[in-house]
Amino acid sequence: MSSSPVKEFLVTYLMPEKCYEELLVHFHLHVPCLKFVLNKFAGFWILLDILLAQLPQLLKILWRGSAEGLSLASVLLQLYAFSCPVVYAMANNFPLFAWAERFLTLAQTASIVFLVLHYRGETLTGMLFLSAYSCVIFLLGSCAAAAVISSMQTSSLAALIASKALQAGTNYCNGHTGQLSTLSLLLTWAGSLGVCFTSLQETGGSFATLSHTLSACLSCVLLGQALWYKRSTTTKAKRE
């Protein structure tokens, strides 16, 4: 007797057949199988965050013709954080396929920085910044000392946390999230939770895990702000 399409899909992409039997046939909460499935989900959300999280934000800015509400300092810190793994990969001569998705995220974030400057009327500054930034990344990946590369890699998470905190502060001061993409924030939040779960599985209660947890909490705050201010705006529009 042939198996169902659902079983084939789950066994092929999500879990071994033994786990399928334990969890979905016998309804036994088999802990190793649960961990395996959760790790799969975590990896899926991390990959989505890396590949797609910046794209909805970029498209929203282009569609609305505005970068209102986006903190330039926050986006620049994001750019630095996403640059670190690319520079590390270049410096260690990793094959392109091993870090292509990181480069894609970096390119999208650099485009967002340019658009923020462009819609502030500083197009020339944006072009000069992108040119200088590209040269710096190339030089760092080609000539930087190992200690510099290591320091950048270590500081990338701190930069990402600071980026989220700055944007959350900007949202609070403005009383709105402007052109922040809710879909981007959702993907980032899910990816942060995935990284936090993976770090907890690999290292247990360490400083890195605490840092990833803080990052996930700040992602949750940003997503909550986006939903709350959208709700407040909708309610106000209905009253008027």
Short mmCIF file of N, CA and C in Angstrom, two decimals, residues 74 160-170 218 222:
data_model
loop_
_atom_site.label_atom_id
_atom_site.label_comp_id
_atom_site.label_asym_id
_atom_site.label_seq_id
_atom_site.Cartn_x
_atom_site.Cartn_y
_atom_site.Cartn_z
N SER A 74 20.40 52.91 12.40
CA SER A 74 20.01 51.51 12.56
C SER A 74 20.35 50.70 11.30
N LEU A 160 24.02 44.21 15.49
CA LEU A 160 22.64 43.89 15.12
C LEU A 160 21.68 44.21 16.27
N ILE A 161 22.09 43.91 17.49
CA ILE A 161 21.26 44.23 18.66
C ILE A 161 21.08 45.75 18.79
N ALA A 162 22.19 46.48 18.63
CA ALA A 162 22.13 47.95 18.72
C ALA A 162 21.23 48.52 17.62
N SER A 163 21.28 47.91 16.44
CA SER A 163 20.45 48.34 15.32
C SER A 163 18.96 48.23 15.67
N LYS A 164 18.59 47.10 16.24
CA LYS A 164 17.18 46.89 16.60
C LYS A 164 16.75 47.84 17.72
N ALA A 165 17.63 48.07 18.68
CA ALA A 165 17.31 48.97 19.79
C ALA A 165 17.12 50.40 19.28
N LEU A 166 17.98 50.84 18.37
CA LEU A 166 17.86 52.18 17.81
C LEU A 166 16.56 52.35 17.03
N GLN A 167 16.19 51.34 16.24
CA GLN A 167 14.96 51.44 15.46
C GLN A 167 13.74 51.44 16.37
N ALA A 168 13.79 50.62 17.42
CA ALA A 168 12.67 50.60 18.38
C ALA A 168 12.54 51.96 19.06
N GLY A 169 13.67 52.58 19.42
CA GLY A 169 13.64 53.91 20.02
C GLY A 169 13.09 54.95 19.07
N THR A 170 13.49 54.85 17.80
CA THR A 170 12.98 55.78 16.78
C THR A 170 11.48 55.64 16.62
N LEU A 218 14.20 41.91 21.06
CA LEU A 218 14.10 43.20 20.37
C LEU A 218 13.35 43.07 19.05
N LEU A 222 9.97 45.15 18.00
CA LEU A 222 9.77 45.84 16.72
C LEU A 222 8.50 45.35 16.02
#
